[in-house]
mmCIF file of C-alpha atoms in Angstrom:
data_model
loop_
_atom_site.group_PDB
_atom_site.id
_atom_site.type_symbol
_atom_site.label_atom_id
_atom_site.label_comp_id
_atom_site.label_asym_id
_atom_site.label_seq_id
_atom_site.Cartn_x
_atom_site.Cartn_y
_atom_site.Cartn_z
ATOM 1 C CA UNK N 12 16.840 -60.089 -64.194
ATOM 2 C CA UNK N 13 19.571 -60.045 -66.908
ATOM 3 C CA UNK N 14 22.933 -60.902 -65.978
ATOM 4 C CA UNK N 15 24.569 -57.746 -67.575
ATOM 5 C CA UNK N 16 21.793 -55.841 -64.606
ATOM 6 C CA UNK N 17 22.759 -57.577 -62.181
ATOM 7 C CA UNK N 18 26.905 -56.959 -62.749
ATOM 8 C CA UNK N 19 26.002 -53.594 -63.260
ATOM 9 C CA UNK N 20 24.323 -53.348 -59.930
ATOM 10 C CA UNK N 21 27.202 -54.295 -58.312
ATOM 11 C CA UNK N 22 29.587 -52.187 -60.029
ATOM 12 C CA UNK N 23 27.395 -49.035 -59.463
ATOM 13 C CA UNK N 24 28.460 -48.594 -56.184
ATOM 14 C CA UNK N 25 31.831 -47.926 -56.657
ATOM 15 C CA UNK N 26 32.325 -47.256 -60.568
ATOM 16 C CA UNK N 27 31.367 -44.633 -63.207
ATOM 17 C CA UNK N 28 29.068 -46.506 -65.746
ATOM 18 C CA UNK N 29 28.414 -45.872 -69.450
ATOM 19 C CA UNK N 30 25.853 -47.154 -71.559
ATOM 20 C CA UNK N 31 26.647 -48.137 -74.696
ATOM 21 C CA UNK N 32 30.001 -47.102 -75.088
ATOM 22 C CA UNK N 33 32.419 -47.214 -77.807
ATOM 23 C CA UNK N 34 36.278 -47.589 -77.426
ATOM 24 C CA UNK N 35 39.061 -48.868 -79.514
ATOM 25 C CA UNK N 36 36.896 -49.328 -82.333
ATOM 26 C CA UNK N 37 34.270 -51.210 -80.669
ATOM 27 C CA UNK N 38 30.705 -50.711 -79.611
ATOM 28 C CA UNK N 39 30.136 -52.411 -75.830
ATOM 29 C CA UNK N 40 26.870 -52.130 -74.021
ATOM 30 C CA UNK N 41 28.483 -50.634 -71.032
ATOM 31 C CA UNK N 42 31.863 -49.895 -69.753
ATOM 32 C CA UNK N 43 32.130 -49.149 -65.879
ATOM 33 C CA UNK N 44 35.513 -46.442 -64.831
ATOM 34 C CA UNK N 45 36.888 -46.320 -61.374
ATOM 35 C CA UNK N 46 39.780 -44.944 -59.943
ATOM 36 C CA UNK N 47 41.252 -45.185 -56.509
ATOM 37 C CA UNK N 48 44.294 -42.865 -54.836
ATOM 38 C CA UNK N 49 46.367 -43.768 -52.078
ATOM 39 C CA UNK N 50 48.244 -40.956 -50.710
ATOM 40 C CA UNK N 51 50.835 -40.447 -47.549
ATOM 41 C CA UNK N 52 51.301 -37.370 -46.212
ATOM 42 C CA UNK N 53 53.658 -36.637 -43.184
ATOM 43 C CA UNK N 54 52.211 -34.200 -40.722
ATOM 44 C CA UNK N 55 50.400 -31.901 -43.514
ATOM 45 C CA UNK N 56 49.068 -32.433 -46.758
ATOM 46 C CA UNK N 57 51.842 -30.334 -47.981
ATOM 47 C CA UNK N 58 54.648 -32.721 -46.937
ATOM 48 C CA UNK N 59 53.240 -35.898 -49.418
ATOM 49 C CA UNK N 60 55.725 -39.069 -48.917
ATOM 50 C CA UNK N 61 53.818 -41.046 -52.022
ATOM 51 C CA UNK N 62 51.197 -41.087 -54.115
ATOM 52 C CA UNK N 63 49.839 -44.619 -55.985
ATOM 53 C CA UNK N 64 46.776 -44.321 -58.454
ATOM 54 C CA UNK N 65 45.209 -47.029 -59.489
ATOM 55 C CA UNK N 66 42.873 -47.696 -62.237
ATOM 56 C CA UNK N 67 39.976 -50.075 -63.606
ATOM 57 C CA UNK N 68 38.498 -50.150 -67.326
ATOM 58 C CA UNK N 69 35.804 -52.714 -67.372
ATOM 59 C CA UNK N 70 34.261 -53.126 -70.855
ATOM 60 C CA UNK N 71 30.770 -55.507 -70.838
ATOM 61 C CA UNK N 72 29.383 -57.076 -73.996
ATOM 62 C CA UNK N 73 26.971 -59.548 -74.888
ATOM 63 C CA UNK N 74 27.033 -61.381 -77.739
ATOM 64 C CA UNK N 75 24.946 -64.645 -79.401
ATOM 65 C CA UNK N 76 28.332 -66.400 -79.557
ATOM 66 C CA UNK N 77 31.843 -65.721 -78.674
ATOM 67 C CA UNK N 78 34.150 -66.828 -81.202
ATOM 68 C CA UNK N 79 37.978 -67.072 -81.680
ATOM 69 C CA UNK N 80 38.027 -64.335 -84.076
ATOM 70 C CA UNK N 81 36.352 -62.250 -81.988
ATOM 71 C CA UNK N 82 38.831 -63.346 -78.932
ATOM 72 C CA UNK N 83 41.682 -62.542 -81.207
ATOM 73 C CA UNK N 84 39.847 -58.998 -82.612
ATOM 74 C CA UNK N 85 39.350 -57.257 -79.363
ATOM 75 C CA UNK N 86 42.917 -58.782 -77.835
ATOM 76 C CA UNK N 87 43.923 -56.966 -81.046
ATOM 77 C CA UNK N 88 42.672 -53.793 -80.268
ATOM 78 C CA UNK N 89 43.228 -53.986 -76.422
ATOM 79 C CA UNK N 90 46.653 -53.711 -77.501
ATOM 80 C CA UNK N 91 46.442 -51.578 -80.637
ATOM 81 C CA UNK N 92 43.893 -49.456 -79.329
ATOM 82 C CA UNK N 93 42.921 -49.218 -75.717
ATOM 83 C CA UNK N 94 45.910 -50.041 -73.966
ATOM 84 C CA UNK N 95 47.350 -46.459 -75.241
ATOM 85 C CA UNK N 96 43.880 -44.493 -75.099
ATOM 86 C CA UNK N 97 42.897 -45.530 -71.584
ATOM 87 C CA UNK N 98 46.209 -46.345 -69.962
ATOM 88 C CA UNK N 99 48.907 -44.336 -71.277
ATOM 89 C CA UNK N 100 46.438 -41.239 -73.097
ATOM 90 C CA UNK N 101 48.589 -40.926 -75.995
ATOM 91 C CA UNK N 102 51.838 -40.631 -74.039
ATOM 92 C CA UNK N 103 55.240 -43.208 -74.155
ATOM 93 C CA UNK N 104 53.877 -44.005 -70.087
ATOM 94 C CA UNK N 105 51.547 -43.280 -67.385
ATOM 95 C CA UNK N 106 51.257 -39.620 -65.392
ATOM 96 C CA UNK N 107 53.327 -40.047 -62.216
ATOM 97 C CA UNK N 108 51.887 -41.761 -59.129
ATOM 98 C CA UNK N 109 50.180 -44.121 -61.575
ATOM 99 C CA UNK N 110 50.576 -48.036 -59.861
ATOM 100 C CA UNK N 111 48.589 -50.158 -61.940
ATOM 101 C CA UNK N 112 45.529 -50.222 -64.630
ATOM 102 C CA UNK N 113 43.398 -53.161 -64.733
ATOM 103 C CA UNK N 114 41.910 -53.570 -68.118
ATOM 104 C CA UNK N 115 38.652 -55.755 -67.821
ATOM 105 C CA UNK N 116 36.388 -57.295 -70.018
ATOM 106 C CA UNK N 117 33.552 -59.435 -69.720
ATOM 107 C CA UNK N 118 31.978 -60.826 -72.429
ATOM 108 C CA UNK N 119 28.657 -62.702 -72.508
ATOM 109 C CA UNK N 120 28.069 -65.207 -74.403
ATOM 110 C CA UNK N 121 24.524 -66.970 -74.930
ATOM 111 C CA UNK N 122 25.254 -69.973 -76.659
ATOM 112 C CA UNK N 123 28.411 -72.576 -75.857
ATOM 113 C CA UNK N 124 31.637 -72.012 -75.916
ATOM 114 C CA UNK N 125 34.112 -74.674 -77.534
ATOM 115 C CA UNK N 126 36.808 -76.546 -76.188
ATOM 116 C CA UNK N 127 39.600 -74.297 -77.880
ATOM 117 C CA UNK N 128 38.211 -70.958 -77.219
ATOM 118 C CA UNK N 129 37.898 -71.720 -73.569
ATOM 119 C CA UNK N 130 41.428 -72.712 -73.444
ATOM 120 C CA UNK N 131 42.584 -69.526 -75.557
ATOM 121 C CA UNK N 132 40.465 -67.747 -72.919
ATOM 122 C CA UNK N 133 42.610 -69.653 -69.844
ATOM 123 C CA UNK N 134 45.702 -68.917 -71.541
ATOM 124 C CA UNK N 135 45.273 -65.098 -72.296
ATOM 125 C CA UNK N 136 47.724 -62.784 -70.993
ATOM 126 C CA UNK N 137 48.658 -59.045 -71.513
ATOM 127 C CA UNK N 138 50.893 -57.404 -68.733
ATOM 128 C CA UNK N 139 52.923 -54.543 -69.515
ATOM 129 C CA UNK N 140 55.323 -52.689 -66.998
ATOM 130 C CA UNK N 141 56.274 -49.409 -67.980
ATOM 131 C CA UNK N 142 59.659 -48.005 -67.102
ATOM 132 C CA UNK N 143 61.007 -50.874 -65.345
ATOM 133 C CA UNK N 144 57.438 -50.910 -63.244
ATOM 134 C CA UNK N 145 58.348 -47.225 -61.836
ATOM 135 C CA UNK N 146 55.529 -46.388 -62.907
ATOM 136 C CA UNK N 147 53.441 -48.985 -62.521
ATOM 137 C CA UNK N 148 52.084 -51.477 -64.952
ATOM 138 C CA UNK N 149 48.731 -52.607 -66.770
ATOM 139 C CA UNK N 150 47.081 -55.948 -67.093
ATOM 140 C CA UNK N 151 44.738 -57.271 -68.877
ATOM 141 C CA UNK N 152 41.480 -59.584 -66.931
ATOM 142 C CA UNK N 153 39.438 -61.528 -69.048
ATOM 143 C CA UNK N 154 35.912 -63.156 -67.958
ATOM 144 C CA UNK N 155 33.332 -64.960 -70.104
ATOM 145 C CA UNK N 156 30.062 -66.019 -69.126
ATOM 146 C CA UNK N 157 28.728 -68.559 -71.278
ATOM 147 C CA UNK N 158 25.032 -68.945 -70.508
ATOM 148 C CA UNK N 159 24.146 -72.212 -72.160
ATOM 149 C CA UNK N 160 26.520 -74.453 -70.475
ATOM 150 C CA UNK N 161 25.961 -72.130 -66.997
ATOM 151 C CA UNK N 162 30.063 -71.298 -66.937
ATOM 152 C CA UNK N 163 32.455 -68.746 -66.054
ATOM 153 C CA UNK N 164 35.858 -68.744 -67.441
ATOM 154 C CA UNK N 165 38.391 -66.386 -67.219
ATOM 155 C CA UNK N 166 42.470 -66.060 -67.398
ATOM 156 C CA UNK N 167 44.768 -66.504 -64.223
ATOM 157 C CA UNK N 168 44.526 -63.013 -63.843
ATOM 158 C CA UNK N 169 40.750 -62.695 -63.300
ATOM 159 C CA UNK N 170 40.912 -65.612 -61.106
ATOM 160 C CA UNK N 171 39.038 -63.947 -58.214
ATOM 161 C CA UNK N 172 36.957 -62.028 -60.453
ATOM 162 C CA UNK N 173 35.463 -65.102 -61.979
ATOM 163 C CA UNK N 174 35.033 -66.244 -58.047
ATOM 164 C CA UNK N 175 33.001 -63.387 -57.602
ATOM 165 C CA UNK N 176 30.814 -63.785 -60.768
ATOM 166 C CA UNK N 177 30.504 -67.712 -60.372
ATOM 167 C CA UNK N 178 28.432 -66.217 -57.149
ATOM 168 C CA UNK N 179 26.391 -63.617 -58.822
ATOM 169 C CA UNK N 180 25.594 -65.795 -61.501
ATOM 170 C CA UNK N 181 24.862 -68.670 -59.292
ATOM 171 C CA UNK N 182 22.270 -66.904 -57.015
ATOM 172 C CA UNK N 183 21.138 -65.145 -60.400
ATOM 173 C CA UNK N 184 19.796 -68.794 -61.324
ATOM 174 C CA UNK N 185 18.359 -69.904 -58.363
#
């Protein structure tokens, strides 16, 4: 089974999934939605203490090779271009009662990666608060799977989503 399946089947269960699906300029071969409420009421639902939404955006793409100007395009964009469409809609913030977006993307790559991509890969970051974090903020997770070389690498943000995929792509290969 292809890797790209097999993350997809374990997205399905819990996120909306497009295929292909173009955003910010950019054609992905599937992009997976969720969103989660937490909400606490006191005695009725019409006496709400708090409200927290949170968010995930997670954008899939395969590719021959990653390169560095392809790193740099999309981190372009994420904050050109999907940072305001998918976090923010076209507003200066968030609605109320939104906590936090996650802004994923996975890339896989079929041939190596080099030694300067993969550390331009560690080093990514992209956090944004908006209004002083009242409401809430968006970050950026970054994964790559580079098939040759049998490797997952991802920023310190993604560092327990690469956990996760080092599994799946582990017991993908055995």
């Amino acid at each position: 089974m292809r890797l790209l399946e097999q993350l997809l089947q374990c997205y399905e269960a819990y996120f909306d999934i497009e295929r292909p699906f173009t955003a910010g300029g950019g054609l992905y071969d599937a992009y997976a939605y969720c969103e989660v409420e937490n909400v606490k009421y006191a005695l009725v639902k019409s006496a709400q203490l708090w409200s927290a939404r949170t968010y995930e955006h997670v954008f899939f793409r395969e590719m021959d090779k990653l390169s560095c100007e392809k790193l740099k395009d999309w981190q372009r964009r994420l904050r050109d271009q999907i940072e305001p469409e998918f976090v923010r809609r076209g507003c200066k913030c968030p609605p109320p009662g939104h906590m936090c977006t996650y802004l994923t993307n996975v890339f896989i790559s079929q041939q190596a990666l080099d030694s300067e991509l993969i550390r331009q890969i560690r080093r990514h970051r992209f956090h944004l608060n908006y209004r002083f974090a009242l409401r809430g903020y968006c970050e950026s997770r970054l994964a790559v799977f580079d098939l040759e070389k049998g490797q997952v690498y991802g920023n310190g943000a993604a560092r327990q989503l690469v956990r996760k995929y080092k599994k799946i792509d582990s017991g993908r290969r055995k």
